């Protein structure tokens, strides 16, 4: 249901932008400027407190240079955030409401979806290998972000289910190993 809600939200934003006479390049430029303004505010906060070092300045400059690339996939990241927000809202609705409607959400360790959806991820990844025009490549990149996020959540649910009966020490070791492996994960992409 959250995926359907996000899809309708994306469709609504697309219709709204078309009524305003704006297109994807305008939205991407707005995202880029928003991110650069945020990075400038971070830099000013560091400079104001006197904590800015040359490494901090270099880092902020690199963030500003990367803003167009991040703005390109920001809709996919926002879609993932919206899906997580829908799930969290449903959990809290059932915890807080005196007479909640609908079925209560299942525990996270039971999170699953149809295995046939892997074809959507495969087709999306395959489309990135084709020589497509820039808007189609951007759409495919954003869809791939959503697919990766969904499969990461599914993997975390499997790990949670497997580790549920494990002793606390083993869980701590697994979490520690995950943090050690974390810096290596961007190389997998």
mmCIF file of C-alpha atoms in Angstrom:
data_model
loop_
_atom_site.group_PDB
_atom_site.id
_atom_site.type_symbol
_atom_site.label_atom_id
_atom_site.label_comp_id
_atom_site.label_asym_id
_atom_site.label_seq_id
_atom_site.Cartn_x
_atom_site.Cartn_y
_atom_site.Cartn_z
ATOM 1 C CA UNK A 1 0.000 0.000 0.000
ATOM 2 C CA UNK A 2 2.873 2.354 0.751
ATOM 3 C CA UNK A 3 4.342 1.713 -2.713
ATOM 4 C CA UNK A 4 0.990 2.518 -4.297
ATOM 5 C CA UNK A 5 0.665 5.680 -2.202
ATOM 6 C CA UNK A 6 4.167 6.800 -3.211
ATOM 7 C CA UNK A 7 3.419 6.046 -6.879
ATOM 8 C CA UNK A 8 0.280 8.211 -6.695
ATOM 9 C CA UNK A 9 2.334 10.907 -4.960
ATOM 10 C CA UNK A 10 4.909 10.865 -7.757
ATOM 11 C CA UNK A 11 2.138 11.046 -10.342
ATOM 12 C CA UNK A 12 0.568 13.967 -8.472
ATOM 13 C CA UNK A 13 3.869 15.863 -8.351
ATOM 14 C CA UNK A 14 4.411 15.238 -12.075
ATOM 15 C CA UNK A 15 0.943 16.609 -12.904
ATOM 16 C CA UNK A 16 1.477 19.568 -10.584
ATOM 17 C CA UNK A 17 4.826 20.392 -12.209
ATOM 18 C CA UNK A 18 3.273 20.203 -15.671
ATOM 19 C CA UNK A 19 0.509 22.628 -14.613
ATOM 20 C CA UNK A 20 3.195 25.006 -13.366
ATOM 21 C CA UNK A 21 5.081 24.665 -16.640
ATOM 22 C CA UNK A 22 8.084 23.109 -14.953
ATOM 23 C CA UNK A 23 9.988 20.020 -15.969
ATOM 24 C CA UNK A 24 12.503 17.612 -14.541
ATOM 25 C CA UNK A 25 15.520 19.914 -15.188
ATOM 26 C CA UNK A 26 13.835 22.649 -13.152
ATOM 27 C CA UNK A 27 13.173 20.256 -10.273
ATOM 28 C CA UNK A 28 16.732 18.934 -10.418
ATOM 29 C CA UNK A 29 18.113 22.492 -10.370
ATOM 30 C CA UNK A 30 15.920 23.319 -7.352
ATOM 31 C CA UNK A 31 17.159 20.207 -5.524
ATOM 32 C CA UNK A 32 20.761 21.124 -6.363
ATOM 33 C CA UNK A 33 20.374 24.681 -5.096
ATOM 34 C CA UNK A 34 18.607 23.468 -1.945
ATOM 35 C CA UNK A 35 21.430 21.061 -1.196
ATOM 36 C CA UNK A 36 24.126 23.658 -1.889
ATOM 37 C CA UNK A 37 22.363 26.101 0.429
ATOM 38 C CA UNK A 38 22.270 23.408 3.123
ATOM 39 C CA UNK A 39 25.978 22.706 2.662
ATOM 40 C CA UNK A 40 26.698 26.445 2.830
ATOM 41 C CA UNK A 41 24.767 26.642 6.105
ATOM 42 C CA UNK A 42 26.846 23.733 7.463
ATOM 43 C CA UNK A 43 30.042 25.481 6.400
ATOM 44 C CA UNK A 44 28.968 28.747 8.027
ATOM 45 C CA UNK A 45 28.096 26.896 11.226
ATOM 46 C CA UNK A 46 31.569 25.350 11.316
ATOM 47 C CA UNK A 47 33.221 28.668 10.492
ATOM 48 C CA UNK A 48 31.124 30.497 13.092
ATOM 49 C CA UNK A 49 32.095 28.090 15.847
ATOM 50 C CA UNK A 50 35.721 28.188 14.795
ATOM 51 C CA UNK A 51 35.741 24.416 14.285
ATOM 52 C CA UNK A 52 36.381 24.612 10.543
ATOM 53 C CA UNK A 53 39.615 23.002 9.500
ATOM 54 C CA UNK A 54 40.996 22.653 6.026
ATOM 55 C CA UNK A 55 39.594 19.127 5.993
ATOM 56 C CA UNK A 56 36.137 20.460 6.851
ATOM 57 C CA UNK A 57 36.374 23.092 4.123
ATOM 58 C CA UNK A 58 37.491 20.470 1.613
ATOM 59 C CA UNK A 59 34.669 18.158 2.650
ATOM 60 C CA UNK A 60 32.028 20.894 2.269
ATOM 61 C CA UNK A 61 33.473 21.854 -1.129
ATOM 62 C CA UNK A 62 33.275 18.214 -2.249
ATOM 63 C CA UNK A 63 29.671 18.009 -1.046
ATOM 64 C CA UNK A 64 28.815 21.119 -3.057
ATOM 65 C CA UNK A 65 30.474 19.630 -6.136
ATOM 66 C CA UNK A 66 28.482 16.402 -5.704
ATOM 67 C CA UNK A 67 25.157 18.191 -5.231
ATOM 68 C CA UNK A 68 24.009 17.769 -8.884
ATOM 69 C CA UNK A 69 24.647 14.008 -8.803
ATOM 70 C CA UNK A 70 22.835 13.596 -5.485
ATOM 71 C CA UNK A 71 19.974 15.831 -6.674
ATOM 72 C CA UNK A 72 19.578 13.489 -9.654
ATOM 73 C CA UNK A 73 18.633 10.556 -7.377
ATOM 74 C CA UNK A 74 16.964 12.556 -4.605
ATOM 75 C CA UNK A 75 13.441 11.618 -5.763
ATOM 76 C CA UNK A 76 14.294 7.942 -5.264
ATOM 77 C CA UNK A 77 15.654 8.668 -1.803
ATOM 78 C CA UNK A 78 12.537 10.698 -0.986
ATOM 79 C CA UNK A 79 10.353 7.819 -2.198
ATOM 80 C CA UNK A 80 12.178 5.433 0.146
ATOM 81 C CA UNK A 81 11.716 7.900 2.979
ATOM 82 C CA UNK A 82 8.008 8.169 2.171
ATOM 83 C CA UNK A 83 7.616 4.380 2.195
ATOM 84 C CA UNK A 84 9.360 4.154 5.561
ATOM 85 C CA UNK A 85 7.222 7.037 6.834
ATOM 86 C CA UNK A 86 4.017 5.263 5.776
ATOM 87 C CA UNK A 87 5.110 2.110 7.584
ATOM 88 C CA UNK A 88 6.044 4.063 10.710
ATOM 89 C CA UNK A 89 2.766 5.988 10.638
ATOM 90 C CA UNK A 90 0.822 2.721 10.418
ATOM 91 C CA UNK A 91 2.704 1.276 13.383
ATOM 92 C CA UNK A 92 2.070 4.383 15.466
ATOM 93 C CA UNK A 93 -1.574 4.521 14.415
ATOM 94 C CA UNK A 94 -2.077 1.046 15.852
ATOM 95 C CA UNK A 95 -0.163 1.896 19.016
ATOM 96 C CA UNK A 96 -1.846 5.225 19.755
ATOM 97 C CA UNK A 97 -5.395 5.007 18.398
ATOM 98 C CA UNK A 98 -8.088 3.840 20.777
ATOM 99 C CA UNK A 99 -9.936 2.074 17.957
ATOM 100 C CA UNK A 100 -7.456 1.594 15.123
ATOM 101 C CA UNK A 101 -8.784 0.616 11.735
ATOM 102 C CA UNK A 102 -7.315 -2.035 9.498
ATOM 103 C CA UNK A 103 -5.095 -4.927 10.417
ATOM 104 C CA UNK A 104 -2.141 -4.181 12.678
ATOM 105 C CA UNK A 105 1.239 -4.239 10.954
ATOM 106 C CA UNK A 106 3.282 -7.406 11.164
ATOM 107 C CA UNK A 107 6.618 -7.340 12.993
ATOM 108 C CA UNK A 108 9.566 -6.144 10.916
ATOM 109 C CA UNK A 109 11.126 -9.605 10.834
ATOM 110 C CA UNK A 110 8.102 -10.775 8.791
ATOM 111 C CA UNK A 111 8.587 -8.079 6.116
ATOM 112 C CA UNK A 112 8.388 -9.650 2.697
ATOM 113 C CA UNK A 113 7.070 -9.061 -0.763
ATOM 114 C CA UNK A 114 6.499 -11.154 -3.851
ATOM 115 C CA UNK A 115 9.642 -12.750 -5.269
ATOM 116 C CA UNK A 116 8.496 -11.892 -8.784
ATOM 117 C CA UNK A 117 9.233 -8.225 -8.075
ATOM 118 C CA UNK A 118 12.894 -9.037 -8.639
ATOM 119 C CA UNK A 119 12.134 -8.689 -12.349
ATOM 120 C CA UNK A 120 11.395 -5.018 -11.811
ATOM 121 C CA UNK A 121 14.820 -4.578 -10.252
ATOM 122 C CA UNK A 122 16.488 -6.581 -13.025
ATOM 123 C CA UNK A 123 14.752 -4.609 -15.782
ATOM 124 C CA UNK A 124 15.604 -1.340 -14.064
ATOM 125 C CA UNK A 125 19.261 -2.319 -13.733
ATOM 126 C CA UNK A 126 19.291 -3.572 -17.311
ATOM 127 C CA UNK A 127 17.843 -0.296 -18.566
ATOM 128 C CA UNK A 128 20.783 1.539 -17.040
ATOM 129 C CA UNK A 129 23.061 -0.495 -19.299
ATOM 130 C CA UNK A 130 21.230 0.665 -22.421
ATOM 131 C CA UNK A 131 22.032 3.913 -24.251
ATOM 132 C CA UNK A 132 18.895 5.752 -23.145
ATOM 133 C CA UNK A 133 18.228 9.503 -23.174
ATOM 134 C CA UNK A 134 19.079 11.400 -20.004
ATOM 135 C CA UNK A 135 15.511 11.589 -18.571
ATOM 136 C CA UNK A 136 15.023 7.825 -18.954
ATOM 137 C CA UNK A 137 18.392 7.131 -17.312
ATOM 138 C CA UNK A 138 17.472 9.416 -14.427
ATOM 139 C CA UNK A 139 14.131 7.641 -13.982
ATOM 140 C CA UNK A 140 15.891 4.263 -14.042
ATOM 141 C CA UNK A 141 18.478 5.441 -11.484
ATOM 142 C CA UNK A 142 15.731 6.630 -9.135
ATOM 143 C CA UNK A 143 13.792 3.394 -9.535
ATOM 144 C CA UNK A 144 16.960 1.439 -8.833
ATOM 145 C CA UNK A 145 17.442 3.402 -5.601
ATOM 146 C CA UNK A 146 13.935 2.360 -4.531
ATOM 147 C CA UNK A 147 14.533 -1.290 -5.491
ATOM 148 C CA UNK A 148 17.830 -1.405 -3.625
ATOM 149 C CA UNK A 149 16.205 0.131 -0.554
ATOM 150 C CA UNK A 150 13.382 -2.392 -0.600
ATOM 151 C CA UNK A 151 15.748 -5.327 -0.958
ATOM 152 C CA UNK A 152 18.020 -3.981 1.785
ATOM 153 C CA UNK A 153 14.990 -3.762 4.086
ATOM 154 C CA UNK A 154 14.026 -7.312 3.128
ATOM 155 C CA UNK A 155 17.549 -8.527 3.876
ATOM 156 C CA UNK A 156 17.538 -6.775 7.238
ATOM 157 C CA UNK A 157 14.195 -8.419 8.026
ATOM 158 C CA UNK A 158 15.690 -11.840 7.224
ATOM 159 C CA UNK A 159 18.711 -11.137 9.426
ATOM 160 C CA UNK A 160 16.396 -9.950 12.208
ATOM 161 C CA UNK A 161 14.323 -13.135 11.932
ATOM 162 C CA UNK A 162 17.407 -15.358 11.962
ATOM 163 C CA UNK A 163 18.954 -13.557 14.940
ATOM 164 C CA UNK A 164 15.719 -13.338 16.980
ATOM 165 C CA UNK A 165 16.422 -16.473 19.061
ATOM 166 C CA UNK A 166 20.193 -15.820 19.233
ATOM 167 C CA UNK A 167 21.864 -14.729 22.471
ATOM 168 C CA UNK A 168 22.612 -11.055 22.967
ATOM 169 C CA UNK A 169 26.386 -11.514 22.621
ATOM 170 C CA UNK A 170 26.004 -13.036 19.143
ATOM 171 C CA UNK A 171 23.731 -10.163 18.102
ATOM 172 C CA UNK A 172 26.356 -7.673 19.300
ATOM 173 C CA UNK A 173 29.079 -9.466 17.309
ATOM 174 C CA UNK A 174 26.936 -9.453 14.151
ATOM 175 C CA UNK A 175 26.192 -5.731 14.561
ATOM 176 C CA UNK A 176 29.892 -5.036 15.098
ATOM 177 C CA UNK A 177 30.828 -6.994 11.967
ATOM 178 C CA UNK A 178 28.169 -5.123 10.007
ATOM 179 C CA UNK A 179 29.745 -1.809 10.994
ATOM 180 C CA UNK A 180 33.165 -3.113 9.963
ATOM 181 C CA UNK A 181 31.836 -4.167 6.556
ATOM 182 C CA UNK A 182 29.838 -0.960 6.023
ATOM 183 C CA UNK A 183 32.714 1.088 4.492
ATOM 184 C CA UNK A 184 33.193 -1.637 1.874
ATOM 185 C CA UNK A 185 29.595 -1.633 0.637
ATOM 186 C CA UNK A 186 29.823 1.370 -1.749
ATOM 187 C CA UNK A 187 32.438 -0.578 -3.719
ATOM 188 C CA UNK A 188 29.828 -3.240 -4.433
ATOM 189 C CA UNK A 189 27.876 -0.743 -6.526
#
